[in-house]
CSV table of C-alpha atoms in Angstrom, one decimal:
chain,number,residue,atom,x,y,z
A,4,UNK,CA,44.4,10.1,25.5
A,5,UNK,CA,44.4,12.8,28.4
A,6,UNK,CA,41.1,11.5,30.7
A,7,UNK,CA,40.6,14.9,31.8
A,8,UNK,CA,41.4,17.0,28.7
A,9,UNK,CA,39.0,18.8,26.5
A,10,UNK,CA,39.9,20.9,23.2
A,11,UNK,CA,37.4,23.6,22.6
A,12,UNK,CA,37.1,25.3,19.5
A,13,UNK,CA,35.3,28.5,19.6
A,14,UNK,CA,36.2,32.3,19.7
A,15,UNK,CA,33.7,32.5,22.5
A,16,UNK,CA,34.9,33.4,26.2
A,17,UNK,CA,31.5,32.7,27.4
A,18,UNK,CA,31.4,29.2,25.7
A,19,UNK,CA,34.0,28.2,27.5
A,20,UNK,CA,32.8,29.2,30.9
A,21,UNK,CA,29.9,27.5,30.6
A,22,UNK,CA,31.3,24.1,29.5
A,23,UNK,CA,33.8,24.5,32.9
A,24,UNK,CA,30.6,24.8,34.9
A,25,UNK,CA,28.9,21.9,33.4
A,26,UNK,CA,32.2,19.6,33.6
A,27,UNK,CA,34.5,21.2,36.2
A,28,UNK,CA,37.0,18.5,36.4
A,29,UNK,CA,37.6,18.8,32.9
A,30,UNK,CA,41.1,20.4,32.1
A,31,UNK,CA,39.9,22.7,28.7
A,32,UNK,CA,42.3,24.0,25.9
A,33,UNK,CA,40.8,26.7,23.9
A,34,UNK,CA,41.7,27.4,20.6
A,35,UNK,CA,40.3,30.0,18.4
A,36,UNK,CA,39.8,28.3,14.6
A,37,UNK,CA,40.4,24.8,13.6
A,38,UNK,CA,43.2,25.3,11.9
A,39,UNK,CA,45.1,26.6,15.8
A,40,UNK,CA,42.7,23.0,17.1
A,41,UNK,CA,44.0,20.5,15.0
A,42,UNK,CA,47.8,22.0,15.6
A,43,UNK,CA,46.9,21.5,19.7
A,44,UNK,CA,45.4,17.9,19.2
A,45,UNK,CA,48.7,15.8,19.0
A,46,UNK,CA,50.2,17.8,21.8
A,47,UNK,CA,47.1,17.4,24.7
A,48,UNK,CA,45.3,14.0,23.4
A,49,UNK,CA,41.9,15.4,24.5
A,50,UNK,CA,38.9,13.4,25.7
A,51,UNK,CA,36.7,15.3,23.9
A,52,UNK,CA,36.6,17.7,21.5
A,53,UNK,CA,34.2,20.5,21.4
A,54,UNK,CA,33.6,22.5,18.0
A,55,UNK,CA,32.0,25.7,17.1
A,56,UNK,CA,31.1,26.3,13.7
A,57,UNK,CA,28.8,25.0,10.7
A,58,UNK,CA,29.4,21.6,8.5
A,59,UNK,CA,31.9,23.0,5.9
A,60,UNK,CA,34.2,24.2,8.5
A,61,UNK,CA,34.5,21.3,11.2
A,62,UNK,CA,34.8,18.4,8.9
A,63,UNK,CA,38.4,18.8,8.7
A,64,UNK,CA,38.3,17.6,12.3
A,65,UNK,CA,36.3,14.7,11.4
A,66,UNK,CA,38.7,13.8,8.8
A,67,UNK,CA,41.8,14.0,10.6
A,68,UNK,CA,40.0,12.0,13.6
A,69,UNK,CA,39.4,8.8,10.9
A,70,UNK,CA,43.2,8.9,10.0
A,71,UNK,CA,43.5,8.8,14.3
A,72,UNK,CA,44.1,5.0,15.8
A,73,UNK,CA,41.8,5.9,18.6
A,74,UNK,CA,39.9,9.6,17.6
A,75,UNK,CA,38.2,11.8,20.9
A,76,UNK,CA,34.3,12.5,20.1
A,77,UNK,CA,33.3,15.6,18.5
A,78,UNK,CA,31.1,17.5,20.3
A,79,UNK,CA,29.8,20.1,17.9
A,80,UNK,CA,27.8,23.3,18.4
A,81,UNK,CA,26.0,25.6,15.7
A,82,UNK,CA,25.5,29.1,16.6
A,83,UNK,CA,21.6,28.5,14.8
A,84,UNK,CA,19.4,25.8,14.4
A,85,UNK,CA,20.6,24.1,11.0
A,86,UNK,CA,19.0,20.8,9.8
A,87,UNK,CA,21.6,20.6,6.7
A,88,UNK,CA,24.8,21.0,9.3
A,89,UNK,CA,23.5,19.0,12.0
A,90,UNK,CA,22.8,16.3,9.3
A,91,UNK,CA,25.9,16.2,7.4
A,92,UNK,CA,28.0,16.5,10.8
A,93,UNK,CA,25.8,13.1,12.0
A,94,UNK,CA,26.6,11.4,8.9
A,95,UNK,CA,30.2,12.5,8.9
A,96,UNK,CA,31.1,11.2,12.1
A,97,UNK,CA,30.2,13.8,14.8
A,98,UNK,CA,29.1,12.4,18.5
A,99,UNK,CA,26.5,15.0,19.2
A,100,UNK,CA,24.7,18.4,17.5
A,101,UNK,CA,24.0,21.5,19.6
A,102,UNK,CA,22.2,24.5,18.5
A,103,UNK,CA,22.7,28.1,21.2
A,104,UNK,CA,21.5,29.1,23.3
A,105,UNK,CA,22.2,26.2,25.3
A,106,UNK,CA,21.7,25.2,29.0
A,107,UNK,CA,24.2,23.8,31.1
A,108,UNK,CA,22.4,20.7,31.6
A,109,UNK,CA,21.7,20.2,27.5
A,110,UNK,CA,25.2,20.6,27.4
A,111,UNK,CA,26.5,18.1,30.7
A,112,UNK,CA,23.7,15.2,28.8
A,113,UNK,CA,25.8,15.6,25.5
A,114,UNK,CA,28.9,15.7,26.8
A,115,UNK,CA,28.1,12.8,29.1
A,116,UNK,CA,26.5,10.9,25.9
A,117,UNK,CA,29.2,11.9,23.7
A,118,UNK,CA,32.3,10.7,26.1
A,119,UNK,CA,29.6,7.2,26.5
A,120,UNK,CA,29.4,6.8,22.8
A,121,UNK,CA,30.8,3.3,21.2
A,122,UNK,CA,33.7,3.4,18.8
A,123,UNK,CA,33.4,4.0,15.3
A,124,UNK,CA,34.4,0.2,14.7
A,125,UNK,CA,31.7,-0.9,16.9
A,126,UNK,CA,28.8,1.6,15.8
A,127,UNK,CA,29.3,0.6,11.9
A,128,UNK,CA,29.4,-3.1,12.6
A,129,UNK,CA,26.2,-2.8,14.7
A,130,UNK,CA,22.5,-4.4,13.6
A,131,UNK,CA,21.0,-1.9,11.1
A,132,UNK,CA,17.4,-1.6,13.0
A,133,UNK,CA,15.9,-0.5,9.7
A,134,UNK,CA,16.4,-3.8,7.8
A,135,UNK,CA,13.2,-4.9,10.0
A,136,UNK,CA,11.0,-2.8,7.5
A,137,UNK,CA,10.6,-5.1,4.9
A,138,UNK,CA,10.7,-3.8,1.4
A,139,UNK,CA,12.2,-3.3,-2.5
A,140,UNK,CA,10.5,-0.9,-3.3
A,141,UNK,CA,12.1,2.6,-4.4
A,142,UNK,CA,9.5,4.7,-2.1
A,143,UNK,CA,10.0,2.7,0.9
A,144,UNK,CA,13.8,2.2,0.5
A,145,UNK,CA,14.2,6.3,0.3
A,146,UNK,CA,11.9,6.9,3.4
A,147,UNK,CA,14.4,3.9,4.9
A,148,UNK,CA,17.3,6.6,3.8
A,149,UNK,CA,16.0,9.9,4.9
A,150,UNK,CA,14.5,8.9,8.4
A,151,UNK,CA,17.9,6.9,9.0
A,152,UNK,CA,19.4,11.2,8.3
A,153,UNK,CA,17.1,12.4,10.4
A,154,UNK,CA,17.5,9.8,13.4
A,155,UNK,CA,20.6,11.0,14.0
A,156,UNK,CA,19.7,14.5,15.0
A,157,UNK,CA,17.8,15.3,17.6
A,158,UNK,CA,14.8,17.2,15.7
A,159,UNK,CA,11.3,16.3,16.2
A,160,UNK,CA,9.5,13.9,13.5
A,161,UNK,CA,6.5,13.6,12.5
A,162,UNK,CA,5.3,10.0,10.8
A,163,UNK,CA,2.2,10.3,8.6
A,164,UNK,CA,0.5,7.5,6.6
A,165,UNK,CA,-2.5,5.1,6.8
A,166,UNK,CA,-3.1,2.5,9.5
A,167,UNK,CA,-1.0,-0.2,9.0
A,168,UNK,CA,1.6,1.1,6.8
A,169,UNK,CA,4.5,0.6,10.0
A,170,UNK,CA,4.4,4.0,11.4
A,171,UNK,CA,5.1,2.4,15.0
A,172,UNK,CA,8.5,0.6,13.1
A,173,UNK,CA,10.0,3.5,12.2
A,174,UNK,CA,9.7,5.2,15.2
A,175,UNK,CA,11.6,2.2,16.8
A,176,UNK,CA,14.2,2.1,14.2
A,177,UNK,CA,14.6,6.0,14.7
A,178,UNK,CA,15.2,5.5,17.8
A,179,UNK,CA,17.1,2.6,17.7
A,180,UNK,CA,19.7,3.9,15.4
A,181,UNK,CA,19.8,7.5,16.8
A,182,UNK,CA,22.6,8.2,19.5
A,183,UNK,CA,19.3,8.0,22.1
A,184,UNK,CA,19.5,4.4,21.0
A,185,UNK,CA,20.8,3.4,24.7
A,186,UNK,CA,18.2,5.4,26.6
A,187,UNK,CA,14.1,3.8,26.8
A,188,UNK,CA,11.8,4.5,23.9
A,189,UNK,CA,8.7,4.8,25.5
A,190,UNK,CA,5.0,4.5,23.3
A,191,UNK,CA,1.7,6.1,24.0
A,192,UNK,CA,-1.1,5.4,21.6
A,193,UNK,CA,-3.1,8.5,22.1
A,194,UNK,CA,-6.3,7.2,21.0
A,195,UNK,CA,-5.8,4.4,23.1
A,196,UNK,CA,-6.7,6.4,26.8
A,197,UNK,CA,-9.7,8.1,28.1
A,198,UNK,CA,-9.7,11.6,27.2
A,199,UNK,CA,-9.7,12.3,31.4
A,200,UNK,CA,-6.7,10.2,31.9
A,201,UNK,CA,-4.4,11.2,28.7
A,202,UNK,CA,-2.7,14.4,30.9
A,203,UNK,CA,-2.2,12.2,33.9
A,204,UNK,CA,-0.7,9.4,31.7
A,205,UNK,CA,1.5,11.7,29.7
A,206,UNK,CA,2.6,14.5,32.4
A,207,UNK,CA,2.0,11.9,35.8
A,208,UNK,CA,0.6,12.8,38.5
A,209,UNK,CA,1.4,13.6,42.4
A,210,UNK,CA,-0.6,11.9,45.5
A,211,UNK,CA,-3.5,13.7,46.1
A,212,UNK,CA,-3.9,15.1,42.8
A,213,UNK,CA,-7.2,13.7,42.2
A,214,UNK,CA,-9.7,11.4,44.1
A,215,UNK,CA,-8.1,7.7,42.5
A,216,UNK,CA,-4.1,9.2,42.8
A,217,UNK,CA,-2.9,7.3,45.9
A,218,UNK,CA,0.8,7.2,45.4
A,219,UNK,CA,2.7,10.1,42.9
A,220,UNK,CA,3.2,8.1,39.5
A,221,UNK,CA,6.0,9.1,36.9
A,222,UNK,CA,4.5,10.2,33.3
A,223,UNK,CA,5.5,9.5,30.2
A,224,UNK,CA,7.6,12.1,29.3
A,225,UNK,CA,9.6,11.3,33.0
A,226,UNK,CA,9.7,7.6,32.4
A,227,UNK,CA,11.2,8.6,28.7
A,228,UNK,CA,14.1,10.7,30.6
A,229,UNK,CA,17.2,10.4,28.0
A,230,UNK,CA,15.4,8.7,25.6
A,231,UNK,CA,12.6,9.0,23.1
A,232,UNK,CA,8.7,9.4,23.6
A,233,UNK,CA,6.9,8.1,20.5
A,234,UNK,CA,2.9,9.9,20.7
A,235,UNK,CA,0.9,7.0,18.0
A,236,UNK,CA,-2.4,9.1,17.1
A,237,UNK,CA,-1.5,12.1,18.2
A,238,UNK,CA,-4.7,13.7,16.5
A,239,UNK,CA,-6.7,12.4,19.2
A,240,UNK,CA,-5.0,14.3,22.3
A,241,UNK,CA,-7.2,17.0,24.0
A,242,UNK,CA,-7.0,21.0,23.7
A,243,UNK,CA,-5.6,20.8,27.3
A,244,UNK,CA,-3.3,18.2,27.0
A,245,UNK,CA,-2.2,19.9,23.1
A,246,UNK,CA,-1.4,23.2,25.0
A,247,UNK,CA,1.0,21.3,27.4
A,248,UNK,CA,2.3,19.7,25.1
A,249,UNK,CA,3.0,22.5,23.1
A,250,UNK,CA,5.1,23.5,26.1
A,251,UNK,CA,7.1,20.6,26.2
A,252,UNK,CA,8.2,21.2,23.0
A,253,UNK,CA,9.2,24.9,23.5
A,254,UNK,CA,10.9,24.7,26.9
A,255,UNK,CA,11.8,20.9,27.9
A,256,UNK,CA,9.3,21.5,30.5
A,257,UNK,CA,6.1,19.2,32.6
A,258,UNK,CA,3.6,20.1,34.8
A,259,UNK,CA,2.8,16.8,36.6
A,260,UNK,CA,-0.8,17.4,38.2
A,261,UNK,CA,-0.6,18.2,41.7
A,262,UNK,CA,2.4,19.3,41.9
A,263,UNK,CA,3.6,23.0,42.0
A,264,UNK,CA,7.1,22.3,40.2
A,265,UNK,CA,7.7,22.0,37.3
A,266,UNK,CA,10.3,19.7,36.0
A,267,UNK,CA,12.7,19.8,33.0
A,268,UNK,CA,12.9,17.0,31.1
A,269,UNK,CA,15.9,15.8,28.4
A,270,UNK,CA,13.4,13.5,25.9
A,271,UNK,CA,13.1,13.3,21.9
A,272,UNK,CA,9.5,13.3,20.6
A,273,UNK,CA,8.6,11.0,17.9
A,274,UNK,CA,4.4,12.1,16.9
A,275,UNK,CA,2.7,9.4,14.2
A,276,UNK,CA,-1.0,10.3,12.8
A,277,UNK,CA,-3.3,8.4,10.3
A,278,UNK,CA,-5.3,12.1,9.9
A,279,UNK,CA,-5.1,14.7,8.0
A,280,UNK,CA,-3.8,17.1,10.7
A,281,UNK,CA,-4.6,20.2,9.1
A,282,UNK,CA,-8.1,19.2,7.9
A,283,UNK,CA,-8.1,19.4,12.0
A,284,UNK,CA,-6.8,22.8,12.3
A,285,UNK,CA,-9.3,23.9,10.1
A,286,UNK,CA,-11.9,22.8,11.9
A,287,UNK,CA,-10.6,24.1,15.3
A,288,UNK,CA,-9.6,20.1,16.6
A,289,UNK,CA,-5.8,21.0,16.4
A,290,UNK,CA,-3.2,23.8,17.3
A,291,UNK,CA,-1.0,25.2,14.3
A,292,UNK,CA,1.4,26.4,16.5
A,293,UNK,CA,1.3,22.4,17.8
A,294,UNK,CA,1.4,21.2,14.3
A,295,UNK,CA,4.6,23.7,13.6
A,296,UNK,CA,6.7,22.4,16.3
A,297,UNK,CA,6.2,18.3,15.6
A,298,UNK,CA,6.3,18.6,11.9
A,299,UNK,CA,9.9,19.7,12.0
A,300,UNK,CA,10.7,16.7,9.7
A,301,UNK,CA,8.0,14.4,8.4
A,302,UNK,CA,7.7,11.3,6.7
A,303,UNK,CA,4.8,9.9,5.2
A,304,UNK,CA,5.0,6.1,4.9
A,305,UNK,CA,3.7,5.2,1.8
A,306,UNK,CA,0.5,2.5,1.4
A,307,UNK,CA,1.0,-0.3,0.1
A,308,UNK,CA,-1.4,-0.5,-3.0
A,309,UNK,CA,1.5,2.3,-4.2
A,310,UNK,CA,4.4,-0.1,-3.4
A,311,UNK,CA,3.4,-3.5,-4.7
A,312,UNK,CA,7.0,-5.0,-5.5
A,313,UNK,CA,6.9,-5.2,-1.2
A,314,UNK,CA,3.9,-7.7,-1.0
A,315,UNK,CA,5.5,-10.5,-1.9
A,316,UNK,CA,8.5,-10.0,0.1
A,317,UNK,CA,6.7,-8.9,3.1
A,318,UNK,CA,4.2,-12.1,2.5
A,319,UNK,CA,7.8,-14.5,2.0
A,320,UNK,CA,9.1,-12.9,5.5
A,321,UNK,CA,5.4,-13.3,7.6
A,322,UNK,CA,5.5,-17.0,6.3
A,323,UNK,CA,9.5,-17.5,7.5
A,324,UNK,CA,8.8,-16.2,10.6
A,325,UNK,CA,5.7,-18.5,11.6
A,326,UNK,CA,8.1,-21.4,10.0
A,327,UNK,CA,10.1,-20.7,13.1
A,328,UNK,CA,7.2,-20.1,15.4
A,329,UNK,CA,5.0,-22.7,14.6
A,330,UNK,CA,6.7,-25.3,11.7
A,331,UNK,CA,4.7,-23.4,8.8
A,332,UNK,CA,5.1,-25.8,5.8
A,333,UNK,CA,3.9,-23.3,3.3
A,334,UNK,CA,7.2,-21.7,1.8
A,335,UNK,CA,6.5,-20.0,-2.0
A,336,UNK,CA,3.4,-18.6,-3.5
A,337,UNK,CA,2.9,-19.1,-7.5
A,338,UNK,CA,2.6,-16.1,-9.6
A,339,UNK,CA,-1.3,-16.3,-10.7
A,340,UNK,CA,-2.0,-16.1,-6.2
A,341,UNK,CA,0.6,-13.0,-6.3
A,342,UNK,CA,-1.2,-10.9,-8.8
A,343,UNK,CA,-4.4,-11.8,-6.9
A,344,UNK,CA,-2.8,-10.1,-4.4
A,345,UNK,CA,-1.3,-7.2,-6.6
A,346,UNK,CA,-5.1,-6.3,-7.7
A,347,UNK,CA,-6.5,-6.1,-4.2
A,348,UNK,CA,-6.5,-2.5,-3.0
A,349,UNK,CA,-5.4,-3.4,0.6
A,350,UNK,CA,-7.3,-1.0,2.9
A,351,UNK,CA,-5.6,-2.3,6.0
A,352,UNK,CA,-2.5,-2.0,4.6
A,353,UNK,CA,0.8,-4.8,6.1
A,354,UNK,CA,-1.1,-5.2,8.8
A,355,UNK,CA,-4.3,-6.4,6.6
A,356,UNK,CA,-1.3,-8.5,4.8
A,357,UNK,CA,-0.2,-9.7,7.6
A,358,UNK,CA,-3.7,-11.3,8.8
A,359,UNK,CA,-4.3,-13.0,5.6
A,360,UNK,CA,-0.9,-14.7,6.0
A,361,UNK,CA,-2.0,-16.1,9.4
A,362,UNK,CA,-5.2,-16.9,7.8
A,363,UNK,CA,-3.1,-19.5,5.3
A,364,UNK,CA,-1.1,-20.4,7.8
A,365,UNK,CA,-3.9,-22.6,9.6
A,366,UNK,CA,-6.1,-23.2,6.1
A,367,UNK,CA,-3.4,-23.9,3.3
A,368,UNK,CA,-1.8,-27.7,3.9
A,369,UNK,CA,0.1,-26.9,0.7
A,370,UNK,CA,3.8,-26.2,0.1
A,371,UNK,CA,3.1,-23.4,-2.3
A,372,UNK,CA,0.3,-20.6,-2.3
A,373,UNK,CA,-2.3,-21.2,-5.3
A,374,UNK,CA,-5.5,-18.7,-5.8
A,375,UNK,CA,-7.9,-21.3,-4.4
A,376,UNK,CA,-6.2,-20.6,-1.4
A,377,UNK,CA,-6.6,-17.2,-0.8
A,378,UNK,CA,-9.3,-15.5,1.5
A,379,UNK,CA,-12.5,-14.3,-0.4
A,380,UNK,CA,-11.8,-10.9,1.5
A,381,UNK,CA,-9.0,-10.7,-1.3
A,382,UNK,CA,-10.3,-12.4,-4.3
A,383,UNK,CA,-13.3,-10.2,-4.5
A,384,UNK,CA,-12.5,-6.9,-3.4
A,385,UNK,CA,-12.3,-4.0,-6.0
A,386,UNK,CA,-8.9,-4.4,-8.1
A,387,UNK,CA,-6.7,-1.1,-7.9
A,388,UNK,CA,-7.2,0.8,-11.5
A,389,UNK,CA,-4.2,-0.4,-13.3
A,390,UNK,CA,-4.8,-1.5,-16.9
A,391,UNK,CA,-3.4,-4.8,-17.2
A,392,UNK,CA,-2.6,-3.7,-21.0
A,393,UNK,CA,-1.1,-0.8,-19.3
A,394,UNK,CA,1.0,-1.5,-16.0
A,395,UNK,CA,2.5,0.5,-13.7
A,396,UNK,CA,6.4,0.9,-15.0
A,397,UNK,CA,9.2,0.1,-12.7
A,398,UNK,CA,11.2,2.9,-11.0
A,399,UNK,CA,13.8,-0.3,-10.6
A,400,UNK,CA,14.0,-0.3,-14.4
A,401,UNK,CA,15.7,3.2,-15.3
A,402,UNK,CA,18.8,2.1,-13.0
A,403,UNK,CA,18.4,5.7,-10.9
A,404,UNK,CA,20.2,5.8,-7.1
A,405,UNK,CA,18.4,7.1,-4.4
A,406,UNK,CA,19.8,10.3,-4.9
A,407,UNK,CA,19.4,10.5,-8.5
A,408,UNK,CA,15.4,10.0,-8.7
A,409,UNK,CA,15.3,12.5,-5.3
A,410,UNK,CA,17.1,15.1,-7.3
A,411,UNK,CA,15.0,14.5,-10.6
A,412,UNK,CA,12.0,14.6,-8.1
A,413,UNK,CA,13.2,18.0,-6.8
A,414,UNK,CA,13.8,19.2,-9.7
A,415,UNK,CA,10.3,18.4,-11.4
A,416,UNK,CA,8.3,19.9,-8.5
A,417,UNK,CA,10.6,23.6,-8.7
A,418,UNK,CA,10.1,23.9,-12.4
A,419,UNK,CA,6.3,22.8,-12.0
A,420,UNK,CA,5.7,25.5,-9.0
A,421,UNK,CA,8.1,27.7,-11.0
A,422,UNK,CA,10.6,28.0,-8.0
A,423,UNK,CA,7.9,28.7,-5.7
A,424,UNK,CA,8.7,26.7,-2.3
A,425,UNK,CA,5.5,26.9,-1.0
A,426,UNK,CA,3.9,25.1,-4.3
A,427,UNK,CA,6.7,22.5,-4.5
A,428,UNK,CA,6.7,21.8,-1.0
A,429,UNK,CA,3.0,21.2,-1.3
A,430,UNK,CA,3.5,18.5,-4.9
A,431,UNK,CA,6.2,16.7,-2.6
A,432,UNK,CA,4.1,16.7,0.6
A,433,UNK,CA,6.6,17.8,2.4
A,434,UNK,CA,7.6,20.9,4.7
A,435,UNK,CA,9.0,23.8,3.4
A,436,UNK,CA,11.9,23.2,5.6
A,437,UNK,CA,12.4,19.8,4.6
A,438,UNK,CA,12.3,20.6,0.8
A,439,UNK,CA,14.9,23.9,1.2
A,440,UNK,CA,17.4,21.1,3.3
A,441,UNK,CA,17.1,18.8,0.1
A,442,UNK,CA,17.4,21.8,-2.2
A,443,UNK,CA,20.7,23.0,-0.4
A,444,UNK,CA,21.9,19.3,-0.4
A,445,UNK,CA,21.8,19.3,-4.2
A,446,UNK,CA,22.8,22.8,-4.9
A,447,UNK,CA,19.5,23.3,-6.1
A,448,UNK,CA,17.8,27.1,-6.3
């Protein structure tokens, strides 16, 4: 492999120019289709390899780099922003997507990422960060699947769901598997700061800027600088601060307070709300055009009174893990405490599991969990309205893959909204733009 040599594939001049700018030591060999590229590629052994084009036509490349001993990274650029070929790309192997226009230092950060990026063998064999999220349940296991395509684009997501559902976990998994995965991950729990300091905390500030600002501190979005900015509550952020932030979005771009310059900054934004964000734009709370830009891709983590197959696992894992913390004895729970648990309508969520599970751990001296042992918080709180005579069927039990009961899904909501987009989108609770990538992924119309 040539340590200087980079294969371009593109028809444009200008393309070129501007990747010699960003890496000027670099030795580049152009070639016009893929077809002329894969030809070149034996002869030069490039370093990299930089791809113009959509999904369908550069993942010949990606084949004939998996039938290579040690394959370059690919490099690949879209001439317009496309979820569906950025995703497929990701899956298929690429190191990197780019959309144009694109600025020279977009382009030096992916090439730099991309030519830092492990090996194939070593990126497959690494710790999956999403088997953290504990669960068996159909929903949770397909939100597990679609933010693990999303993570490895660069688009911005937005996490809905209740409070204690493990909005804050899938932003760290995200991240964690995404090719950012080496850069910080830096949280902010909006709701969390004065309303007066949220700007300087997010944006920084430079000495002088206000009456307590001694020394110039680093924001937020600086101290997130190649990595990933996860915004918890992101409802609660002011007009002021939604309007910069806005801008951030748009153009890569902070206004520290105080300071005249302002400075460009190479970050991914994961947002996570418990609110109905557009109940706030109704009332004037919110920006649409904010709302727009961070709801690119969402993902709303189901609660888990809709997912009760993952109590008990999610109990069996809290109870393993204070084991190993503390020498818990208790280590099974019977089935009469289990549906106890199955009927209460867990407002709180894991996190409300989770504190009932400490709760044992100091009251129940017993091996195994019986009903006398449980909290009155959960023994007399309204059970969820399932009919005993008539319960809730398993999605586990008509053998479906993930992609099967998506595609039925899909299919349901077009022929309910009678192929309007809009209406389906709205059954599905997704975007638009999320539901038309899904549509194209199963050929759907």
């Amino acid at each position: 492999m040539n340590p200087q040599t980079f294969l371009l594939i593109s028809k444009d001049s200008e393309l070129k120019r501007l990747i010699e700018s960003a890496s000027p030591q670099a030795n580049i060999h152009a070639a016009n289709t893929v077809t002329e590229g894969l030809s070149l590629w034996p002869e030069i052994s490039p370093l990299l390899i930089i791809g113009e084009g959509s999904s369908y036509a550069l993942t010949p490349l990606l084949e004939y780099a998996r039938q290579t001993a040690d394959p370059p990274p690919l490099l690949a650029i879209g001439d317009r922003p496309s979820v569906k070929d950025a995703v497929e790309l990701m899956r298929a192997g690429a190191a990197d997507y780019l959309t144009k226009p694109i600025l020279p230092e977009d382009l030096l950060t992916a090439i730099t990422r991309a030519l830092r990026r492990p090996s194939p063998v070593t990126s497959s064999s690494r710790h999956d960060p999403f088997a953290s999220i504990i669960s068996v349940s159909p929903q949770m296991n397909l939100m597990k699947q679609l933010a693990k395509e999303v993570a490895v684009t660069d688009a911005t997501v937005l996490i809905t769901g209740e409070s204690g559902t493990g909005k804050e976990l899938f932003a760290e998994a995200i991240h964690h598997y995404s090719l950012r995965a080496n850069g910080p991950l830096i949280a902010l729990n909006c709701a969390g700061i004065p309303e007066n300091l949220l700007e300087a905390e997010l944006f920084g500030y430079e000495s002088g800027a206000f009456t307590d600002a001694k020394r110039a501190k680093p924001g937020r979005f600086q101290m997130a600088e190649g990595g990933t900015l996860f915004l918890d509550e992101i409802g609660e952020i002011s007009p002021t601060a939604q309007a910069k932030l806005l801008r951030v979005l748009e153009n890569h771009i902070i206004d520290p307070l105080g300071d005249i310059r302002s400075r460009k900054v190479n970050i991914r934004i994961i947002a996570a709300t418990n609110e109905d964000l557009l109940a706030h734009i109704k009332a004037g709370r919110f920006r649409l055009d904010l709302y727009y830009r961070l709801n690119v891709y969402q993902l709303r983590i189901p609660p888990l009174r809709e997912r009760l197959e993952d109590i008990e696992p999610i109990l069996l894992s809290f109870l393993e893990r204070a084991k190993l913390e503390r020498g818990c004895r208790i280590r099974a729970i019977t089935p009469a405490a289990l549906t106890v648990l199955q009927n209460h309508d867990w407002p709180g969520n894991v996190r409300e599991l989770h504190n009932v599970v400490e709760w044992l751990t100091i009251t129940c001296k017993a091996e195994v969990i019986e009903p006398t042992h449980l909290p009155a918080s959960v023994k007399t709180a309204p059970p969820i309205n399932y009919p005993s005579q008539n319960p809730k069927p398993s999605l586990l039990a008509f053998g479906l893959s993930f992609q099967d009961m998506e595609k039925q899904l899909l299919e349901e909501a077009l022929r309910k909204s009678s192929g309007n987009v809009s209406e389906a989108s709205r059954l599905l609770k997704m975007t638009r733009n999320t539901l038309r990538y899904r549509m194209a992924k199963y050929h759907l119309q």
